[in-house]
């Protein structure tokens, strides 16, 4: 084949968008007589090269001749040598002329080491390379585009800067890495774009960027070149330094779980912005005494009804509430107020939207090809292929991205149980056993271990918490001890048992006493968070208030008792928004919380109790210093089912500080009820959930308690107490 025929064949491949290396044809290339310039400008009527060397008019203008009807133009600059600086001027009929430095004269923006680490799945900052990043490359300003699509026959960048024409900017394949790359001059932040992919079967697919750091407002689906330039304050670095030296396991942690879109809607319809929420939510959470705010997923998601749990833009905050930098400002404001920020994170599944991750390059790229592995039966979504290096890299780097680039303080990983078991929600014959014939997803287990090792190794002081609803051992144990490596695990068993108990009419609670006490059997097997989360107030489950037994007064009293018990129980705390208002109706993600309930003294009383519980909790190290150590807890009365009473104690190391909890889960007040105490002297009520300030009947031991040298409940001292109906008492020694 002659050289001309070879070039013609390459031009034909470009025209049909099947050339893996357009830079080898387009741009400037040496030949014996000089330099040949080829440009791809579909639809152009005239194309010229404007050479940097000055001509009579300040530049040398050379016309290019069209050599292919697909918009391929060519000329030879005789006697020229490389490097040759020039711009391409294209005229489109009666439309304006467009002049640009030729995208096909630039070297790749990814180096060999980057490609090696990407192939190995070990590039911790892959999000700085893949995607779209404004930068100066070879002294020219523009945007570097890169995408992983190994099975694609070709990939093009399309956007509002090239009329969404996939013929204009074909990308080059960077060998076996599967990465396609192109630097386009003059394209700026704020531009909308996608990747147009020619699949192995010849289908053209328009795909949003998996690594996009900004997206269009739904229902639009384009990616946006991120507009960022956020400058963190020196005080923010101080927060990060303190976090790095913190020990959340031995500190008070009380989390306020929030759905940003429905926390507060001043006009009843429009969600509040990140900027508005930064001040309002931080002020409220700080006043309520919480230590952290946990956000339902803020990653970009098209379906608002998923509350963020069907993510399509893993690296982009949802634009519903503002820009990425406004979310950064939100995080910084909460840090200024002393509040940590935790994000819900969803690596368990992703939606099937055709413009997103599903069959990204025409093959099962991010998901498994076998529907028995790649499809999630509960949610109609797809499951990540955790056995693929690049997919693991996509997710582990994503976790680091939120911790590093947005300074969030932790991630709560959603639906971990669905990741751990191959037969999760599947019937016989609908799942594939692992290599040993078991039901455990060994690839997901390996991924979770790698994830947590990376989080705790790279971001000291950060929190990782698992929503895991089974008895999988060692979820919150270090990987070197055979655990999954999470810092915390949600105690779903405690939540279900306790709520089941609270729904019982008190007359029947004696038969369900074990539901109240069973959690203490395993309380120290994991680093538990006690969650009363959004999952318990949706899908017909009713609100926490509705779950409580009895009439209106009893429901509120039961709720107060539940909170008093929860805050005293070993484990960190999490309460979903609205729970502190004793919200009557089930949570509605499309409406604001019913703040008007606070006009009622009874509901305002529940809010006051939550505030005081958080305050007292932080003041009592006995409640958190040994949260995950059995030495920090001992029973006083676990067995009085007939009276619906439990009593236990919490203490610090060496019993230097101690707190006694007494809970009466009956509507009958108990007078002269003797409770063992570990110390002599006077004791006082640090909390009484029956106080009139909280809407209670105001019974209790308000004058204090004098411990008597009467052994009881295995303790050397005791006292007779008045225990109010449906109430919890916290007793502490007077200093």
XYZ file of C-alpha atoms in Angstrom, residues 222-726:
505
model
C -25.100 16.957 30.847
C -21.898 17.197 32.828
C -20.474 20.625 33.614
C -16.808 21.594 33.694
C -16.496 22.425 37.372
C -16.281 26.064 38.345
C -14.158 25.979 41.460
C -11.702 28.227 43.163
C -12.739 27.878 46.758
C -10.290 29.227 49.298
C -10.441 27.558 52.691
C -9.744 29.723 55.711
C -6.796 29.184 58.085
C -9.341 28.200 60.745
C -10.474 25.341 58.527
C -6.952 23.915 58.553
C -7.034 24.098 62.336
C -10.216 22.003 62.264
C -8.545 19.408 60.052
C -5.520 19.304 62.337
C -7.726 18.750 65.389
C -9.657 16.060 63.544
C -6.458 14.248 62.646
C -5.571 13.991 66.335
C -9.100 13.182 67.488
C -10.423 9.904 68.821
C -14.128 9.694 67.923
C -14.484 6.294 69.590
C -13.720 7.849 72.969
C -15.530 11.142 72.387
C -19.197 12.170 72.480
C -20.818 11.635 69.079
C -24.435 12.693 68.601
C -25.496 12.892 64.961
C -28.383 14.862 63.460
C -29.377 13.125 60.210
C -30.718 15.559 57.617
C -32.286 15.523 54.170
C -31.300 18.952 52.867
C -34.252 19.251 50.520
C -36.903 18.986 53.220
C -35.348 20.234 56.437
C -36.763 23.702 55.960
C -38.674 25.218 53.056
C -39.567 28.812 53.940
C -42.152 29.114 51.172
C -43.325 25.530 51.605
C -42.079 24.487 48.166
C -38.540 25.657 47.337
C -35.650 23.775 48.963
C -33.178 25.906 50.863
C -29.755 26.478 49.289
C -26.410 25.257 50.607
C -25.573 28.853 51.544
C -28.802 29.437 53.457
C -28.606 26.027 55.097
C -25.026 26.658 56.187
C -26.130 29.341 58.631
C -29.593 28.085 59.572
C -28.805 24.389 59.992
C -25.518 24.950 61.796
C -27.137 27.388 64.213
C -29.952 24.955 64.934
C -27.797 21.827 65.263
C -25.367 23.659 67.538
C -28.208 24.939 69.719
C -29.594 21.397 69.918
C -26.242 20.113 71.131
C -25.440 17.711 68.290
C -21.802 17.057 67.477
C -22.261 16.074 63.827
C -24.672 16.582 60.961
C -25.119 13.645 58.609
C -26.516 14.381 55.163
C -28.524 11.975 53.061
C -26.572 11.646 49.801
C -25.719 14.971 48.203
C -24.120 13.308 45.176
C -25.874 14.115 41.902
C -29.013 12.060 41.341
C -31.728 12.551 38.715
C -34.640 11.051 40.659
C -35.456 13.274 43.615
C -37.706 10.584 45.058
C -34.658 8.392 45.702
C -33.489 10.973 48.339
C -30.056 10.686 46.753
C -29.637 6.912 47.025
C -29.669 6.382 43.241
C -26.487 8.215 42.359
C -25.470 9.045 38.791
C -22.770 11.646 39.541
C -20.465 10.204 42.177
C -18.055 13.143 42.078
C -20.598 15.948 41.691
C -22.814 17.464 44.387
C -26.438 17.781 43.386
C -27.027 21.236 41.888
C -30.501 21.422 43.471
C -29.087 23.424 46.364
C -26.215 25.252 44.700
C -22.706 24.873 43.311
C -19.879 22.627 44.536
C -18.137 25.606 46.102
C -21.313 26.526 47.946
C -21.336 23.020 49.405
C -17.729 23.558 50.469
C -18.847 26.767 52.136
C -21.605 24.834 53.892
C -19.061 22.370 55.305
C -16.730 25.146 56.405
C -19.519 27.023 58.174
C -20.489 23.921 60.128
C -16.860 23.419 61.079
C -16.672 27.030 62.265
C -19.600 26.242 64.584
C -17.865 23.119 65.881
C -19.971 20.608 63.970
C -18.628 17.650 62.006
C -20.138 16.710 58.651
C -20.824 13.109 57.588
C -22.083 12.142 54.131
C -24.154 9.114 53.188
C -22.265 7.268 50.457
C -23.672 4.618 48.106
C -21.185 2.111 46.622
C -23.681 -0.760 46.756
C -25.554 -0.010 43.535
C -26.245 2.552 40.814
C -29.254 3.244 38.555
C -29.780 2.016 35.020
C -30.114 5.457 33.410
C -28.903 5.073 29.839
C -26.913 8.333 29.925
C -24.989 7.425 33.079
C -22.808 4.486 34.201
C -24.916 1.608 32.873
C -23.115 -0.239 30.032
C -20.908 2.793 29.764
C -18.812 1.796 26.744
C -21.409 -0.580 25.339
C -20.308 -3.357 27.680
C -20.867 -4.142 31.347
C -18.012 -1.875 32.396
C -18.850 -0.724 35.917
C -21.335 -3.541 36.567
C -21.203 -7.335 36.222
C -22.303 -8.763 32.876
C -24.130 -11.639 34.576
C -27.463 -10.297 35.933
C -27.130 -12.741 38.827
C -24.195 -10.597 39.956
C -24.833 -7.271 38.290
C -28.509 -6.574 38.991
C -30.001 -5.596 42.337
C -33.453 -7.163 42.763
C -34.665 -4.847 45.538
C -34.049 -1.507 43.868
C -33.977 -2.354 40.152
C -30.434 -1.018 39.997
C -27.028 -2.362 38.982
C -24.231 -3.669 41.195
C -20.628 -2.522 40.879
C -18.095 -5.090 39.726
C -15.816 -4.984 42.773
C -13.482 -7.491 41.174
C -12.349 -4.968 38.571
C -9.359 -2.805 39.558
C -10.587 0.301 37.784
C -14.038 0.100 39.382
C -12.550 -0.241 42.851
C -10.316 2.728 42.067
C -13.339 4.756 40.957
C -14.989 4.163 44.346
C -12.038 4.317 46.730
C -10.785 7.533 45.139
C -14.326 8.869 45.357
C -14.377 8.309 49.106
C -11.070 10.168 49.449
C -12.351 12.913 47.156
C -15.192 13.856 49.503
C -12.936 13.698 52.542
C -10.165 15.723 50.896
C -11.814 18.141 48.493
C -14.899 18.888 50.578
C -13.306 18.365 54.014
C -16.176 16.180 55.195
C -15.441 14.297 58.382
C -16.825 10.899 57.559
C -18.821 8.608 55.311
C -21.738 6.408 56.256
C -21.784 3.552 53.763
C -25.290 2.579 52.691
C -26.608 -0.972 52.266
C -23.432 -2.812 53.227
C -25.365 -6.043 53.841
C -26.439 -6.106 50.189
C -22.760 -5.960 49.220
C -21.592 -8.756 51.495
C -23.939 -11.531 50.372
C -24.234 -12.933 46.868
C -27.723 -14.240 47.660
C -28.997 -10.979 49.151
C -32.723 -10.769 48.265
C -32.214 -13.554 45.710
C -33.885 -16.931 45.492
C -32.175 -20.236 44.769
C -30.809 -20.256 41.231
C -30.714 -16.437 41.085
C -27.204 -16.071 42.463
C -23.733 -17.385 41.767
C -21.690 -18.877 44.656
C -18.163 -17.707 45.277
C -15.122 -19.778 44.346
C -15.493 -21.805 47.533
C -19.198 -22.427 47.037
C -20.248 -19.904 49.663
C -22.675 -16.987 49.682
C -20.160 -14.330 50.703
C -19.145 -11.803 48.052
C -15.396 -12.049 48.509
C -14.701 -9.260 46.020
C -16.955 -6.857 47.926
C -15.341 -7.898 51.209
C -11.909 -7.178 49.765
C -13.115 -3.823 48.438
C -14.552 -2.744 51.802
C -11.326 -3.658 53.568
C -9.295 -1.713 51.033
C -11.666 1.238 51.340
C -11.385 1.461 55.110
C -7.632 0.951 55.141
C -7.363 3.833 52.714
C -9.689 6.124 54.677
C -8.013 5.553 58.027
C -4.530 5.439 56.552
C -4.865 8.616 54.503
C -7.335 10.726 56.491
C -6.715 10.261 60.243
C -9.659 11.153 62.441
C -12.227 10.590 59.686
C -15.219 8.371 60.370
C -16.445 5.430 58.325
C -19.717 3.858 59.424
C -21.508 0.854 57.963
C -25.239 0.414 57.647
C -25.060 -3.352 58.039
C -28.129 -5.242 59.219
C -26.820 -8.797 59.620
C -24.571 -10.569 62.101
C -21.484 -10.371 59.878
C -18.609 -10.536 62.367
C -16.074 -7.766 62.811
C -17.666 -5.058 60.689
C -16.058 -2.392 62.865
C -12.901 -4.294 63.687
C -9.521 -3.539 62.061
C -8.638 -5.470 58.949
C -5.462 -6.785 60.600
C -7.773 -8.586 63.038
C -9.892 -9.986 60.233
C -12.547 -7.276 60.337
C -13.952 -5.122 57.546
C -12.184 -2.088 58.987
C -15.139 0.284 59.521
C -14.865 2.661 62.436
C -18.516 2.195 63.379
C -21.514 0.022 62.617
C -25.158 1.027 62.815
C -26.896 -1.095 65.460
C -29.906 -2.100 63.403
C -30.784 -4.881 65.834
C -31.089 -2.408 68.712
C -33.249 -0.148 66.584
C -35.697 -2.849 65.498
C -35.949 -4.529 68.909
C -36.381 -1.281 70.806
C -39.020 0.108 68.460
C -40.857 -3.206 68.515
C -40.896 -3.018 72.324
C -42.068 0.616 72.356
C -44.989 -0.242 70.059
C -46.319 -2.722 72.605
C -49.044 -1.627 74.978
C -47.315 -1.418 78.391
C -49.610 -4.126 79.756
C -47.926 -6.566 77.349
C -44.374 -5.265 77.637
C -43.510 -7.760 80.383
C -43.674 -10.442 77.694
C -41.275 -8.514 75.470
C -38.758 -7.423 78.114
C -35.948 -9.235 76.306
C -36.413 -6.929 73.309
C -35.338 -4.085 75.578
C -32.371 -5.866 77.128
C -31.064 -8.164 74.388
C -28.891 -5.472 72.784
C -26.655 -5.456 75.871
C -25.673 -9.060 75.138
C -23.758 -7.934 72.035
C -23.317 -4.212 72.774
C -19.520 -4.475 72.828
C -18.978 -6.802 69.873
C -18.878 -3.819 67.500
C -18.361 -0.055 67.675
C -22.054 0.734 67.456
C -24.027 3.809 66.485
C -27.624 3.695 67.718
C -29.725 4.954 64.792
C -33.266 6.245 64.737
C -32.873 7.028 61.063
C -34.914 8.113 58.078
C -35.479 4.462 57.167
C -37.794 4.097 60.158
C -40.149 6.951 59.256
C -40.915 6.222 55.573
C -42.730 3.751 53.327
C -45.761 3.425 55.563
C -43.807 2.815 58.763
C -45.154 6.005 60.312
C -43.304 8.520 62.458
C -41.567 7.713 65.729
C -44.470 9.404 67.491
C -46.952 7.129 65.727
C -44.951 4.042 66.676
C -45.286 4.773 70.371
C -48.092 3.005 72.257
C -50.954 4.762 74.022
C -52.852 8.029 73.761
C -51.319 11.384 72.869
C -49.788 11.987 76.308
C -48.443 8.455 76.493
C -46.996 8.632 72.987
C -45.027 11.727 73.910
C -43.976 10.223 77.254
C -42.909 6.991 75.549
C -40.898 8.979 73.029
C -39.174 10.930 75.789
C -38.390 7.677 77.607
C -37.024 6.157 74.408
C -34.674 9.109 73.941
C -33.534 9.012 77.570
C -32.815 5.296 77.221
C -31.066 5.700 73.841
C -28.732 8.467 75.010
C -27.725 6.382 78.059
C -27.261 3.103 76.155
C -23.700 2.226 75.066
C -23.013 3.479 71.548
C -22.960 6.753 69.644
C -26.281 8.422 68.777
C -28.098 9.285 65.545
C -31.521 10.918 65.231
C -33.252 11.769 61.971
C -34.588 15.305 61.651
C -38.142 15.738 62.891
C -37.670 13.184 65.630
C -36.821 16.005 68.014
C -40.153 17.663 67.164
C -42.149 14.501 67.896
C -43.303 14.778 64.286
C -46.725 13.154 63.988
C -46.836 12.298 60.305
C -44.446 10.173 58.308
C -41.556 12.083 56.777
C -42.360 13.676 53.407
C -39.261 14.439 51.335
C -41.191 16.983 49.257
C -42.301 19.145 52.182
C -40.682 21.039 55.011
C -40.514 19.631 58.521
C -43.624 20.617 60.554
C -41.927 23.350 62.568
C -45.344 24.645 63.542
C -45.538 21.764 66.021
C -43.272 23.793 68.290
C -46.210 26.086 68.972
C -47.447 23.232 71.160
C -45.684 23.133 74.567
C -45.753 19.333 74.485
C -43.836 19.106 71.216
C -41.535 21.952 72.227
C -40.900 19.947 75.391
C -39.641 16.962 73.402
C -37.308 19.280 71.502
C -36.066 20.713 74.807
C -35.436 17.211 76.095
C -33.294 16.286 73.073
C -31.340 19.500 73.553
C -30.794 18.759 77.255
C -29.924 15.115 76.586
C -27.180 16.214 74.208
C -25.905 18.732 76.747
C -25.930 16.258 79.633
C -24.462 13.536 77.418
C -21.438 15.676 76.586
C -21.013 16.621 80.248
C -20.916 12.979 81.388
C -17.788 11.116 80.181
C -19.250 7.959 81.703
C -21.639 7.884 78.723
C -18.975 7.874 76.010
C -15.417 7.386 77.248
C -15.733 3.576 77.323
C -18.564 3.243 74.822
C -17.164 0.052 73.316
C -15.577 -1.472 76.402
C -17.608 -3.763 78.703
C -15.736 -2.225 81.647
C -17.764 0.932 81.033
C -21.107 -0.762 81.763
C -22.733 -2.922 84.433
C -26.265 -4.048 85.102
C -28.244 -3.058 88.161
C -31.698 -4.382 87.306
C -32.159 -6.221 84.000
C -34.958 -8.583 85.020
C -37.892 -6.621 86.431
C -40.170 -7.369 83.508
C -43.347 -7.191 85.624
C -42.667 -3.570 86.543
C -41.262 -2.722 83.079
C -38.130 -1.318 84.721
C -34.477 -1.553 83.747
C -31.521 -0.022 85.542
C -27.844 0.014 84.652
C -24.723 2.056 85.193
C -22.131 3.623 82.907
C -18.651 4.548 84.091
C -15.242 5.803 83.024
C -11.979 3.941 83.521
C -11.429 3.098 87.176
C -15.013 4.204 87.937
C -13.785 7.766 88.415
C -17.086 8.985 86.994
C -20.356 7.088 87.003
C -23.963 7.533 85.868
C -26.955 5.385 86.797
C -29.868 4.971 84.386
C -33.320 3.945 85.587
C -36.132 3.527 83.070
C -39.795 2.962 83.809
C -41.537 1.745 80.654
C -44.891 1.463 82.435
C -47.522 4.215 82.808
C -47.620 3.396 86.528
C -45.354 5.500 88.796
C -43.113 3.497 91.119
C -42.561 4.902 94.605
C -39.988 3.648 97.100
C -38.341 1.572 94.383
C -34.911 0.572 95.639
C -32.000 0.799 93.224
C -28.411 -0.176 93.905
C -25.787 2.558 93.771
C -22.015 2.126 93.489
C -21.154 5.063 95.762
C -22.115 6.632 99.036
C -23.215 10.242 99.371
C -25.809 12.307 97.624
C -26.960 11.744 94.076
C -28.932 14.077 91.828
C -31.058 13.775 88.740
C -29.033 14.911 85.744
C -32.041 14.121 83.519
C -35.669 13.359 84.304
C -37.707 12.929 81.128
C -40.929 13.397 83.154
C -40.045 16.985 84.015
C -42.780 19.541 83.411
C -40.299 21.389 81.207
C -40.582 18.505 78.767
C -44.353 18.050 79.069
C -44.242 15.406 81.799
C -46.121 14.954 85.065
C -43.182 16.378 87.036
C -42.667 13.470 89.374
C -39.237 12.430 90.585
C -36.530 12.999 93.139
C -35.951 16.697 92.822
C -34.477 17.146 96.303
C -31.699 14.682 95.540
C -31.059 11.175 96.799
C -28.999 9.984 99.717
C -27.318 6.630 99.189
C -27.807 4.265 102.118
C -25.378 1.530 103.179
C -27.907 -1.088 102.114
C -26.446 -3.536 99.571
C -28.714 -3.924 96.554
C -28.364 -5.010 92.962
C -24.835 -6.160 93.739
C -23.810 -2.682 94.892
C -22.696 -1.618 98.375
C -25.232 1.226 98.545
C -28.788 1.865 97.444
C -31.667 4.306 97.669
C -35.417 4.273 97.379
C -36.500 6.242 94.366
C -39.657 7.733 92.992
C -39.686 6.601 89.388
C -42.178 8.583 87.261
C -44.504 6.849 84.777
C -43.083 6.300 81.285
